[in-house]
Coordinates of C-alpha atoms in Angstrom, one line a residue:
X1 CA -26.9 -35.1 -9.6
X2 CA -24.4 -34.6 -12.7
X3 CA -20.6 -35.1 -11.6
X4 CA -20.5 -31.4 -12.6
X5 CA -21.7 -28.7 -10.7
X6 CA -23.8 -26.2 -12.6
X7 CA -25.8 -23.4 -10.6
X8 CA -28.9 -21.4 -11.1
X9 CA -28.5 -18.3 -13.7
X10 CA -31.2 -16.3 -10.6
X11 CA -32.6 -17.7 -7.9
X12 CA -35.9 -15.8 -7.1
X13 CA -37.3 -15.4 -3.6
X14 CA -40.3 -13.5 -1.9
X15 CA -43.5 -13.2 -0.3
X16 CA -46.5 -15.3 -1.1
X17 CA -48.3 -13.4 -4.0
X18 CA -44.9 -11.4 -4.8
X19 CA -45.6 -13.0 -8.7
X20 CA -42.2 -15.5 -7.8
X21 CA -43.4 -17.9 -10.9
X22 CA -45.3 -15.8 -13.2
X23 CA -42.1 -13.1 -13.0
X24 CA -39.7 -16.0 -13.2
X25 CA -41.6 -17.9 -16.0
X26 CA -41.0 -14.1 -18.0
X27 CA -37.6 -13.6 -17.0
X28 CA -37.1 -17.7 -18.4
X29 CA -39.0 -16.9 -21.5
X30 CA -37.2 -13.8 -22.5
X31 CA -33.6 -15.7 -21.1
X32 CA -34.8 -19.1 -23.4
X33 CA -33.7 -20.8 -20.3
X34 CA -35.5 -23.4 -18.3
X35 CA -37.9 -22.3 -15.3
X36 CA -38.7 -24.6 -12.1
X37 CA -40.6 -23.7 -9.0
X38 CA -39.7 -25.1 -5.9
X39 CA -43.2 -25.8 -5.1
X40 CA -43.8 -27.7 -7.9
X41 CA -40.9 -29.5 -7.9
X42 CA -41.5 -30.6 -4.4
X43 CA -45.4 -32.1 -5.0
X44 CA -43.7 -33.7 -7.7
X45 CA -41.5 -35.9 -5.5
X46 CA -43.6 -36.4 -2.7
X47 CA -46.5 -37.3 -4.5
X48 CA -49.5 -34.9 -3.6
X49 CA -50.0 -31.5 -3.0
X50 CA -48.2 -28.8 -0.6
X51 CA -51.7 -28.4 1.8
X52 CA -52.2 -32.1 1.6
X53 CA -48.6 -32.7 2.5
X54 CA -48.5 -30.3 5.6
X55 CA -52.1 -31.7 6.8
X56 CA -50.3 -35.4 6.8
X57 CA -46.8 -34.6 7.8
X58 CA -46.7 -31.4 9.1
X59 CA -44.7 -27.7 8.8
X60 CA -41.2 -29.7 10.2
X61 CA -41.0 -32.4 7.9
X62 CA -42.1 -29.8 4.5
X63 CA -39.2 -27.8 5.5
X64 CA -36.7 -30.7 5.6
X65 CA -37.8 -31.8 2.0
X66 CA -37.9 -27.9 0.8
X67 CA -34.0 -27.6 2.2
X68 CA -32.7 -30.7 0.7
X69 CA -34.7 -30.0 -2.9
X70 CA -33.6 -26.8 -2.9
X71 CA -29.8 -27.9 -2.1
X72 CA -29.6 -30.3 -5.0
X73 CA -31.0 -27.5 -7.1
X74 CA -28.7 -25.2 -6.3
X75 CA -26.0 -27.8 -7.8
X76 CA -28.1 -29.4 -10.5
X77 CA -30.1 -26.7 -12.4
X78 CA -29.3 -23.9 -14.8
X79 CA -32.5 -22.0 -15.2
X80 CA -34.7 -19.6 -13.4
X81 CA -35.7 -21.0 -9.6
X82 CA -38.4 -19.5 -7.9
X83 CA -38.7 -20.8 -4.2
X84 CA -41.6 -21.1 -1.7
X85 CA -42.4 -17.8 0.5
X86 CA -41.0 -19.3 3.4
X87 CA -38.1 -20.8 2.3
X88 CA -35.3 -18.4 3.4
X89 CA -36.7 -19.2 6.8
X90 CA -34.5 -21.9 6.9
X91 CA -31.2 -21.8 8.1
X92 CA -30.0 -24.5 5.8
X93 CA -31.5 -23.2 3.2
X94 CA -30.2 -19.3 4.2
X95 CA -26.5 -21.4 3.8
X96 CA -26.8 -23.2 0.7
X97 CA -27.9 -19.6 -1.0
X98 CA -24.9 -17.6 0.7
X99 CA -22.3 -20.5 -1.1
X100 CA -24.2 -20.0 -4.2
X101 CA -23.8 -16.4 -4.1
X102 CA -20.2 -17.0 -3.2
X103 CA -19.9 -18.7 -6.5
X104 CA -21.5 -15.9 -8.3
X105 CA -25.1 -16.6 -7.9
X106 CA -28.1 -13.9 -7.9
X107 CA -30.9 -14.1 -5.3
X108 CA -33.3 -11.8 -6.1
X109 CA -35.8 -10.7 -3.6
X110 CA -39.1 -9.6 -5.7
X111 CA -40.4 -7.1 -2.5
X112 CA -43.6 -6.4 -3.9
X113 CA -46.4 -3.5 -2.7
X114 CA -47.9 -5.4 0.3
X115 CA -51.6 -4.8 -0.9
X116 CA -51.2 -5.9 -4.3
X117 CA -49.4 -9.5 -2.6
X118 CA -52.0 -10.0 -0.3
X119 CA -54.6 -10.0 -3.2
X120 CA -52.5 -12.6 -5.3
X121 CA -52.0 -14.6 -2.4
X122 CA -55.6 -14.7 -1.4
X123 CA -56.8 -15.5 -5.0
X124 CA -54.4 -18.1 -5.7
X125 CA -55.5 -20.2 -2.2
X126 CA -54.1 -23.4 -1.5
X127 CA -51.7 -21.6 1.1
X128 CA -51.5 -23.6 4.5
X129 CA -49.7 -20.5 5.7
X130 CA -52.4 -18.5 5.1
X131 CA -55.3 -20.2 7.4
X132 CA -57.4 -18.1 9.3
X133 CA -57.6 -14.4 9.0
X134 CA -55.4 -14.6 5.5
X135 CA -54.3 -10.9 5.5
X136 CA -53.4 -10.2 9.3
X137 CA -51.3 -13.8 8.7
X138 CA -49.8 -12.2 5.7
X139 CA -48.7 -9.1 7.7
X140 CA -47.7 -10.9 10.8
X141 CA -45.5 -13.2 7.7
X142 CA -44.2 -10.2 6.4
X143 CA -42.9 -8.5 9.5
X144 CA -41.0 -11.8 10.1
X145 CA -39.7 -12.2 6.8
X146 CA -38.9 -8.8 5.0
X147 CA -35.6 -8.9 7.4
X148 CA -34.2 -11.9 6.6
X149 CA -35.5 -11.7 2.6
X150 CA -33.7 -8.3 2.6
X151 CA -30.3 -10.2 4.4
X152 CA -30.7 -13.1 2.1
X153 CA -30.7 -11.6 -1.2
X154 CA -27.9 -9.7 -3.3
X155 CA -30.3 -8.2 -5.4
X156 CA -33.5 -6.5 -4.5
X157 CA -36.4 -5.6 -7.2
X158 CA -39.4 -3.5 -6.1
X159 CA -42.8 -4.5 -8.4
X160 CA -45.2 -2.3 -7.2
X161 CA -47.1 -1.2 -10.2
X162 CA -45.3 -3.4 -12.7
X163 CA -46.5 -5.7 -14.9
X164 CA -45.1 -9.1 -14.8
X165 CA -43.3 -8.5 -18.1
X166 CA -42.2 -5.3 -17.1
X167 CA -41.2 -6.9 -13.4
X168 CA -39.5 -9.2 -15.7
X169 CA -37.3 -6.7 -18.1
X170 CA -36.4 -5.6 -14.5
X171 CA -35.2 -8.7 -13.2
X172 CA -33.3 -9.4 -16.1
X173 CA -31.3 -6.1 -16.1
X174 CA -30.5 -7.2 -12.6
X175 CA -29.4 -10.4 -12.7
X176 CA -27.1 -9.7 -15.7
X177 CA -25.1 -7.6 -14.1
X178 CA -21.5 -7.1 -12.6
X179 CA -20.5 -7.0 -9.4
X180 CA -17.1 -5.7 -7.7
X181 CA -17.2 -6.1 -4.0
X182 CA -14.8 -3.4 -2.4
X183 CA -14.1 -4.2 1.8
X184 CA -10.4 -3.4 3.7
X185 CA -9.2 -1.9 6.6
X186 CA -10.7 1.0 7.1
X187 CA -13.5 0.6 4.4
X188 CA -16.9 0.3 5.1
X189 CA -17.5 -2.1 2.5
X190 CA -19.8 -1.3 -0.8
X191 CA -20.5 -2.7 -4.3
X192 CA -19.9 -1.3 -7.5
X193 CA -22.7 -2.7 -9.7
X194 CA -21.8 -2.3 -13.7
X195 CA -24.9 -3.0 -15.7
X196 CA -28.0 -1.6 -18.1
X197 CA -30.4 -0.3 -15.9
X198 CA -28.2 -0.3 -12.6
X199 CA -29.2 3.4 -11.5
X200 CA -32.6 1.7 -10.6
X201 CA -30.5 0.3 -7.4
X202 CA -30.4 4.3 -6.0
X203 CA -33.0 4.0 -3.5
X204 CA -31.8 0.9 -2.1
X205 CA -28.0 2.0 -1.7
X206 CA -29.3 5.2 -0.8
X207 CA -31.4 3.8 2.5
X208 CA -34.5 5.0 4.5
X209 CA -32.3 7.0 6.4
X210 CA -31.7 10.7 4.5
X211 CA -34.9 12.8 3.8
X212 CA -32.8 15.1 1.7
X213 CA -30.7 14.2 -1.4
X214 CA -28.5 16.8 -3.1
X215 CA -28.0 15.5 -6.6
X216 CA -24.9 16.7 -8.2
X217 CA -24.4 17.0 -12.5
X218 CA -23.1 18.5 -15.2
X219 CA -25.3 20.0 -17.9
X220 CA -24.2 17.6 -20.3
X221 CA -25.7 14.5 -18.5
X222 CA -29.2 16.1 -17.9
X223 CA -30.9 13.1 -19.8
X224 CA -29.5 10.9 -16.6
X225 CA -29.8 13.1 -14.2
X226 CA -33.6 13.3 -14.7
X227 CA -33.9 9.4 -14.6
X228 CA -32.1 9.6 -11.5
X229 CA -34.4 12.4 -10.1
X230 CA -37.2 10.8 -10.8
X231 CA -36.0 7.6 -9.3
X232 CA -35.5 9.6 -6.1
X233 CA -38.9 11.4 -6.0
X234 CA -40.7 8.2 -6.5
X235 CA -38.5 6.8 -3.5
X236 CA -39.9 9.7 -1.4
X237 CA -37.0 11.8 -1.2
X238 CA -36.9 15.8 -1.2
X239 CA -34.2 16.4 -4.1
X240 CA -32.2 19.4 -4.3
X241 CA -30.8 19.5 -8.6
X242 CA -27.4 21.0 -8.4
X243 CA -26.3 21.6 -11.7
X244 CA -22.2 22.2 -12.1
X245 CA -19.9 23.3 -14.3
X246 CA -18.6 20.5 -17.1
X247 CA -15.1 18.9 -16.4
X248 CA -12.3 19.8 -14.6
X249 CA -14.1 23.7 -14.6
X250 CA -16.5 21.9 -11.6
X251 CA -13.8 21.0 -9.3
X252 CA -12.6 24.3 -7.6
X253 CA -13.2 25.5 -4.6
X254 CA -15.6 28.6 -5.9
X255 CA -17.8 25.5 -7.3
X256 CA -17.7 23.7 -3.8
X257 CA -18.3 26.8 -1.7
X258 CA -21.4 27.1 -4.2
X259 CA -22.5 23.7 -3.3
X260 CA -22.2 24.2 0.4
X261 CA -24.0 27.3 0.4
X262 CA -26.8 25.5 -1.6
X263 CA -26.8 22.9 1.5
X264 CA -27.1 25.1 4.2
X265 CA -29.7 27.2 3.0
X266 CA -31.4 24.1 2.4
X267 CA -31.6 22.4 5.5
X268 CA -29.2 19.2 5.1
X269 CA -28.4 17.5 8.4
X270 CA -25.8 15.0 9.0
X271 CA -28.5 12.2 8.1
X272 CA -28.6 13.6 4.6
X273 CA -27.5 12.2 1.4
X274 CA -25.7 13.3 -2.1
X275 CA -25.9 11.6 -5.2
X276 CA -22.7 12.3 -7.7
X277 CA -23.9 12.1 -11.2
X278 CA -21.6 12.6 -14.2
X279 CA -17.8 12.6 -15.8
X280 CA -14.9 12.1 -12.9
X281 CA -14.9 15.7 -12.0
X282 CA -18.5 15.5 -11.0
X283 CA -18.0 12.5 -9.0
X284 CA -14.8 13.8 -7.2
X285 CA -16.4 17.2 -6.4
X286 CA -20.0 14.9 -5.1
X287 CA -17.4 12.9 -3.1
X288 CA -15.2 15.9 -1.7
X289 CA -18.8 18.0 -0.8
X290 CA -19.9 14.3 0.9
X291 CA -16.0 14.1 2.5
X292 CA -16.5 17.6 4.4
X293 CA -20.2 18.7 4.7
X294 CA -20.4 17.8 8.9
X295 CA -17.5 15.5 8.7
X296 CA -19.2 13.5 6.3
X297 CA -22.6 12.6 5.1
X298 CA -23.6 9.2 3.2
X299 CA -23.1 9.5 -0.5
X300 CA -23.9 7.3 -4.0
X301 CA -21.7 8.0 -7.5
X302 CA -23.4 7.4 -10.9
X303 CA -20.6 7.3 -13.0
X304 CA -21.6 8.4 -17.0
X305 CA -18.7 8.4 -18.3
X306 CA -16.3 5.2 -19.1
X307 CA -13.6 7.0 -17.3
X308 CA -15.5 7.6 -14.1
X309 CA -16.6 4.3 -14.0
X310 CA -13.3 2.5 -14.3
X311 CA -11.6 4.9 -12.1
X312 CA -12.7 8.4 -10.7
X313 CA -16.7 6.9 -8.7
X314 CA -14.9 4.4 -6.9
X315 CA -11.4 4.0 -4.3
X316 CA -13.0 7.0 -2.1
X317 CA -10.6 9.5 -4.0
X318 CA -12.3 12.6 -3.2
X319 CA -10.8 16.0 -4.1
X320 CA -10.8 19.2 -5.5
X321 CA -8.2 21.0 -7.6
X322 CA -6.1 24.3 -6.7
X323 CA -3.6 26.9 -8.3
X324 CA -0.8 24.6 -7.3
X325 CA -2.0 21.9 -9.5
X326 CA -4.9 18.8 -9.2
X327 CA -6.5 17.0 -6.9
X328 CA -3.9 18.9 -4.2
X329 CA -7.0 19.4 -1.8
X330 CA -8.9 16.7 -0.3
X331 CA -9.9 13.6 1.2
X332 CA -10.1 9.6 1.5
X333 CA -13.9 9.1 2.0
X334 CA -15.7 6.4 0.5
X335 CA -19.3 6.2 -0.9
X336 CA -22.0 3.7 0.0
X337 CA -22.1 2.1 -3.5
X338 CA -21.3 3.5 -7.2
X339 CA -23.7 2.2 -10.1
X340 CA -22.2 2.5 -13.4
X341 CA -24.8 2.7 -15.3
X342 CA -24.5 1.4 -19.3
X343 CA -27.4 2.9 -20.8
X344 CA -25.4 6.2 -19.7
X345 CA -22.4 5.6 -22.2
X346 CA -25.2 5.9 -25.0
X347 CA -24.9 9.7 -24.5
X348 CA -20.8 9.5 -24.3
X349 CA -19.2 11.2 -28.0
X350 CA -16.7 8.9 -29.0
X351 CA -13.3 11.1 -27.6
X352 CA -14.8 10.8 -24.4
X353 CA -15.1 7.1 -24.1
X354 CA -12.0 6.8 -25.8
X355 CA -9.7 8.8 -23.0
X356 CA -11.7 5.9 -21.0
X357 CA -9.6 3.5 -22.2
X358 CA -6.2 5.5 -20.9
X359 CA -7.1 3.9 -17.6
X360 CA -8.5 0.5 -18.5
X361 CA -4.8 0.0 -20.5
X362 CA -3.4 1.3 -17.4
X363 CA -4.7 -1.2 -15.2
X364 CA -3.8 -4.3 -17.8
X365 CA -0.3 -3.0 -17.4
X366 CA -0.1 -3.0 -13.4
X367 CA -1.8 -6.0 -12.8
X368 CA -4.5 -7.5 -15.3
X369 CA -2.4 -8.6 -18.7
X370 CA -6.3 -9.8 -19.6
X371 CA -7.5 -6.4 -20.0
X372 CA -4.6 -5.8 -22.6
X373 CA -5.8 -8.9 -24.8
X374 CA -8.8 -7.9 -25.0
X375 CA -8.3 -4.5 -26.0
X376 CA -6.0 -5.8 -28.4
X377 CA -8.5 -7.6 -30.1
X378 CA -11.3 -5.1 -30.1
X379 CA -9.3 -1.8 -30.9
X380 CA -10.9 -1.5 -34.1
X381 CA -14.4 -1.6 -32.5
X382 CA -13.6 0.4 -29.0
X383 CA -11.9 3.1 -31.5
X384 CA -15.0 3.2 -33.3
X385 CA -17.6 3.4 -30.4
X386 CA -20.5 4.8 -31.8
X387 CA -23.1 5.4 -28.6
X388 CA -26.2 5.2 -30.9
X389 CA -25.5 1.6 -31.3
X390 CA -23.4 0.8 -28.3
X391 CA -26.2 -1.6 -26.4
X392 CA -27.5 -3.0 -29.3
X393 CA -23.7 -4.4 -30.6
X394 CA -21.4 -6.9 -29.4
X395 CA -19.5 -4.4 -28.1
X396 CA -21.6 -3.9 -24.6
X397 CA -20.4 -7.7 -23.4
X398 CA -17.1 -5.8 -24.1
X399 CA -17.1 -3.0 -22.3
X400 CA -18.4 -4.5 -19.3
X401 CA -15.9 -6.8 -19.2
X402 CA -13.4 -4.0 -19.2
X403 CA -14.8 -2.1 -16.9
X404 CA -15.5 -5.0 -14.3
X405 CA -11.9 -6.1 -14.4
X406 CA -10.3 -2.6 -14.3
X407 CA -12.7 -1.8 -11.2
X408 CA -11.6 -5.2 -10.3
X409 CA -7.6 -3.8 -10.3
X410 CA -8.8 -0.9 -8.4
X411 CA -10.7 -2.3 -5.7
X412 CA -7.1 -4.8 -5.1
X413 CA -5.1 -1.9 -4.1
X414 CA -7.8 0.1 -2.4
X415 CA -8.9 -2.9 -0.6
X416 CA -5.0 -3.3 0.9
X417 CA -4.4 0.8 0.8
X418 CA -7.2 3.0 1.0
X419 CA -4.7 5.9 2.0
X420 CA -2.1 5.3 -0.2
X421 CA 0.4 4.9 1.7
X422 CA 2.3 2.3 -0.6
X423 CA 0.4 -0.3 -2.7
X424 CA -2.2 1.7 -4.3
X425 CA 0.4 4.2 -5.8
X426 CA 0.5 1.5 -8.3
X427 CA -2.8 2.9 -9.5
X428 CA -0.3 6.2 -10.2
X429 CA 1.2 4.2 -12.9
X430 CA 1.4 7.0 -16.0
X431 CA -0.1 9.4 -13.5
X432 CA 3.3 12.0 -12.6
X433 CA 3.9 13.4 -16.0
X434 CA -0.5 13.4 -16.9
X435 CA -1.0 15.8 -14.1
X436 CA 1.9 17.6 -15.3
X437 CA 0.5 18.4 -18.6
X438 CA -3.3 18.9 -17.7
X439 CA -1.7 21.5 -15.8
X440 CA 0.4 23.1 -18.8
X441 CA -2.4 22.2 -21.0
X442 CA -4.9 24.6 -18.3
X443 CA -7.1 20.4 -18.1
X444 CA -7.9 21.1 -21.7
X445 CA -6.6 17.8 -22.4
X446 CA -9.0 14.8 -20.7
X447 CA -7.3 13.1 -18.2
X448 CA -7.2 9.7 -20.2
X449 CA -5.4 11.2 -22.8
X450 CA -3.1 12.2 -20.5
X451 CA -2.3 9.0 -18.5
X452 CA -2.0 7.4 -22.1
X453 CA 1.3 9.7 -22.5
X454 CA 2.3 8.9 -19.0
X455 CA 2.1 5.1 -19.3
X456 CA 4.7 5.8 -22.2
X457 CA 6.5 8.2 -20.5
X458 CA 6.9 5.7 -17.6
X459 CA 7.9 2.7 -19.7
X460 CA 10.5 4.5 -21.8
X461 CA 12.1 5.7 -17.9
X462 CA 11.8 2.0 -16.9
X463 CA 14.0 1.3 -19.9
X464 CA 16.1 3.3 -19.5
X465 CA 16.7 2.3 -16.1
X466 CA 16.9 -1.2 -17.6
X467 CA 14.0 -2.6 -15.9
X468 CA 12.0 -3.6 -19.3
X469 CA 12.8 -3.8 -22.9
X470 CA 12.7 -1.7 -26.3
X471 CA 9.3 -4.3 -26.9
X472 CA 7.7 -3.6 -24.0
X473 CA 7.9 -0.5 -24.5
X474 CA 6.8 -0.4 -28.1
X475 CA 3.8 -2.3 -27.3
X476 CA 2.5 0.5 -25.0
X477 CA 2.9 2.8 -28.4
X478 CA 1.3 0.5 -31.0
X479 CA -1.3 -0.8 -28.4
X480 CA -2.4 2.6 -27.2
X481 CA -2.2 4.5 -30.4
X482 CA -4.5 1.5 -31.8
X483 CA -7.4 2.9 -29.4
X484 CA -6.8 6.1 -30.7
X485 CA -4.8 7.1 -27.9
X486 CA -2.0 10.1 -28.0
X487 CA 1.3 8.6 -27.2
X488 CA 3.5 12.0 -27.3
X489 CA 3.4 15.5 -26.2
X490 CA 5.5 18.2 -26.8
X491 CA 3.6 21.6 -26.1
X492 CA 5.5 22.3 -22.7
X493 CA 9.2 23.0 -21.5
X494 CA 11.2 20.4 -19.2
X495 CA 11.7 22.8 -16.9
X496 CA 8.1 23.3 -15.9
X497 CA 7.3 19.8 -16.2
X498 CA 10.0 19.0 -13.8
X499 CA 8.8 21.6 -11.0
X500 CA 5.4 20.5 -11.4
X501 CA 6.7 16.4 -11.1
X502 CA 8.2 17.8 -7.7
X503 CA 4.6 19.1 -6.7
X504 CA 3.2 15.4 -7.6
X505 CA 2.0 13.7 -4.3
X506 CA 4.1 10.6 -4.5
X507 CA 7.3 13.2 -4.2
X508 CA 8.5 12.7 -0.6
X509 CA 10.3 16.3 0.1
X510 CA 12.9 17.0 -3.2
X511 CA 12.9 13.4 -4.1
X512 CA 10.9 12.6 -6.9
X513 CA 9.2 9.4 -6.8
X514 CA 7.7 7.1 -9.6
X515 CA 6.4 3.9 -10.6
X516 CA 7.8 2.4 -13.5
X517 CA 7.4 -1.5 -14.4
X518 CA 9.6 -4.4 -14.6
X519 CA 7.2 -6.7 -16.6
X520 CA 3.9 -6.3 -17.0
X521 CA 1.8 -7.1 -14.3
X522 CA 5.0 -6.1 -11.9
X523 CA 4.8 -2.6 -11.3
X524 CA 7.4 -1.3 -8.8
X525 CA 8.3 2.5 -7.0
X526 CA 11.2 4.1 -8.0
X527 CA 12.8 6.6 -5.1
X528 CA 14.7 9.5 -6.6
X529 CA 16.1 8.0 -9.9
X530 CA 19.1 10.1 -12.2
X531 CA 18.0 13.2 -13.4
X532 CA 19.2 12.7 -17.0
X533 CA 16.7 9.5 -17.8
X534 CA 14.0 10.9 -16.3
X535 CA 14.6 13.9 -18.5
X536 CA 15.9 11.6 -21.2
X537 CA 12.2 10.0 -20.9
X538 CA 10.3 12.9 -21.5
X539 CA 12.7 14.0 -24.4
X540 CA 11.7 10.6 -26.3
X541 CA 7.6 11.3 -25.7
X542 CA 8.3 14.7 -27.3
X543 CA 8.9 13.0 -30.9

């Protein structure tokens, strides 16, 4: 083995006739990285063939050779691997592929339609596992294995009717893409998967356990909602399309009321599901109808919009707005799993992914000062986000990067706070004076926007407060106004923004609370600071 320790780009694993080498030898192909089969690997070094080998030595001592071979491979290869059916049998083996998924690794379990692996596998022969009656040993295989394959892996691809190229384009959408792993107290844990082709993981987040899956959308995002009801039709699911009203328009309590009357009329139990589908009104009116329909039912968010994904489909922020101002009504209640889709930012017109970026800046400045170099260095191209090209440029690698560490930011603070009732109030950075004015502004401006005013609004008060200095606060200017971000406002009086600060939910009684920053990276709270700079503040993001 080299002193360095390299790992497998996939590691794929199935039953016998799943198509482990022919898929992996596409998926190598289209990669131009180097394939190996386990299999082959393994007559290599002991000198004769797999039947001959278990004849002579016997199931034990195959096993043994199969762990250590696949051990060393998992340090000392940087390719496609394809492993024997029975492999993941072993508990070794089961070990070495949870430390290589530790480190980042994809195992990819190729569950393939039962009928079309038992033909493979009876065509290729030369399967000692497979003596006697070949299919009832299949089955008999398969009941014992399709647990443990299912446990094993971190990535599941179903085959059935694919070709192997097509099995392979799937694969490869898979293995590329991001992961965020959100767990804590109180959290059943989920994944947020960021990727092309990542709505394809709906069934399997979904479960076998709803019948019925309410799909909530906007008009706008019909193009993705129909990929996603078709997804869940072929999965065998009865879908009920619930179209909603764009933006903030979709989260009132006339809209909800609608949904639930849908429900009921419809039949869905406790064991039900609902899919959120759309901008980060859709998602937290999906979550909030999830949150409260019998105490709770499972849900799923496909984020469309860069906003949602980076903030809105995941922390379990559910809620609906009110009279009294936003998000004022309802719950902590997290989904099974969000999949931010790219190929849905194709559809995105270019003001909409840019109020995105309000958030991902937002995050750079409370914890991640990588997310601020990078968008320094690709303002030009994020300003000029043209979805027609987005997958095809060298902005996709990008974006995803973005959006994985911003998620990345999120799932820190939900992960310690899912009620935020300290650390994740950080997340609030920007956040008093933006719900102030998409109030005044009746959420005509996009929330984004808004927070990108805020985050200046909250530097110029930590200032002023002398927690930060004049560059600090310049930089948030010239670095958000370079994404073509708004950095002022000036359409609303102090005296209304100031009532509606004491509505905010961080405010604790009369005492208005914020967080403001002493450095980036180092945000902080700040109980009940002197009226005149926090007015001063919001005269200076008036010019």
């Amino acid at each position: 083995m080299s002193g360095e320790r390299t790992m497998p780009v996939a590691v794929l694993i199935g039953m016998m006739g799943a198509g482990k080498t022919r898929v992996g030898k596409e998926v190598a192909h289209i990669m131009n990285l180097p394939f190996a089969d386990a299999d082959v690997c393994i007559e290599r070094e002991v000198g004769m063939s797999i039947p001959e080998f278990f004849e002579r030595e016997g199931e034990p001592e195959f096993r043994k050779v199969e762990a250590d071979l696949i051990a060393d491979m998992l340090e000392d290869f940087d390719g496609i691997f394809s492993l024997g059916g029975g492999a993941p049998m072993t508990p070794s083996t089961r070990d070495a592929l949870a430390d290589y998924i530790s480190r980042g690794g994809r195992v990819v379990y190729l569950d393939a339609d039962p009928e079309e692996a038992m033909e493979r596998a009876n065509r290729g022969g030369g399967r000692p596992m497979l003596n006697g009656d070949a299919d009832a040993r299949w089955r008999k295989l398969y009941a014992e294995r399709d647990p443990v394959f299912r446990k094993v892996a971190n990535v599941r691809v179903r085959t059935q009717g694919l070709t192997p190229q097509m099995a392979a384009r799937k694969v490869m959408d898979m293995i590329r893409e991001r992961m965020v792993h959100v767990t804590g107290a109180g959290i059943e844990p989920y994944d947020v998967c960021i990727g092309e082709g990542a709505m394809n993981h709906l069934p399997e987040v979904l479960g076998d356990g709803p019948v019925r899956v309410a799909l909530i959308h906007t008009q706008p995002v019909q193009r993705h909602s129909d990929h996603a009801r078709t997804l869940l039709r072929q999965a065998g699911y009865t879908v009920s399309d619930i179209v909603v009203p764009d933006a903030e328009a979709g989260k009132t309590v006339d809209v909800a009321n609608g949904v639930w009357r849908r429900m009921g009329d419809e039949g869905f139990t406790r064991s039900d599901a609902i899919v959120g589908l759309g901008g980060g009104a859709a998602t937290d009116l999906a979550g909030f109808i999830a949150a409260t329909w019998m105490r709770g039912i499972r849900y799923v968010n496909c984020p469309t919009s860069l906003l949602a994904m980076v903030d809105a489909s995941t922390g379990g922020k559910t809620g609906i707005n009110t009279e009294a101002g936003k998000n004022l009504v309802g719950s902590f209640y997290t989904p099974a799993g969000v999949l931010a889709d790219m190929r849905t930012l194709v559809t995105l017109p270019n003001d909409i992914f840019i109020e995105g970026l309000g958030e991902v800046a937002k995050s750079g400045f409370i914890m991640d000062p990588e997310i601020l170099q990078i968008l320094e260095d690709h303002a030009d191209e994020l300003r000029a986000f043209d979805g027609a090209t987005f997958l095809d440029s060298g902005l996709k690698d990008v974006v995803a990067e973005l959006i994985e560490r911003t998620v990345g930011v999120k799932a820190y603070h939900v992960s310690a706070d899912l009620k935020e009732a300290g650390l994740r109030e950080f997340l609030n950075y920007g956040h008093t004076l933006a719900h102030a004015i998409e109030k005044l502004e009746h959420f005509r401006w996009r929330h984004g926007n808004a927070v990108a005013v805020g985050c200046v609004y909250a530097a110029e008060l930590s200032h002023l407060l002398g927690y930060i200095d004049q560059d600090l606060v310049d930089y948030h200017r010239s670095l958000l106004g370079s994404l073509g971000l708004p950095t002022s406002w000036s359409n609303g009086s102090w005296d209304d923004v100031l009532a509606l600060m004491h509505k905010d939910k961080k405010a604790r009684g009369n005492t208005l609370r914020f967080v403001v920053l002493d450095g980036i990276g180092h945000p902080i709270h700040l109980e009940d600071p002197p009226a005149d700079a926090v007015e001063e503040a919001f005269r200076r993001i008036q010019r």
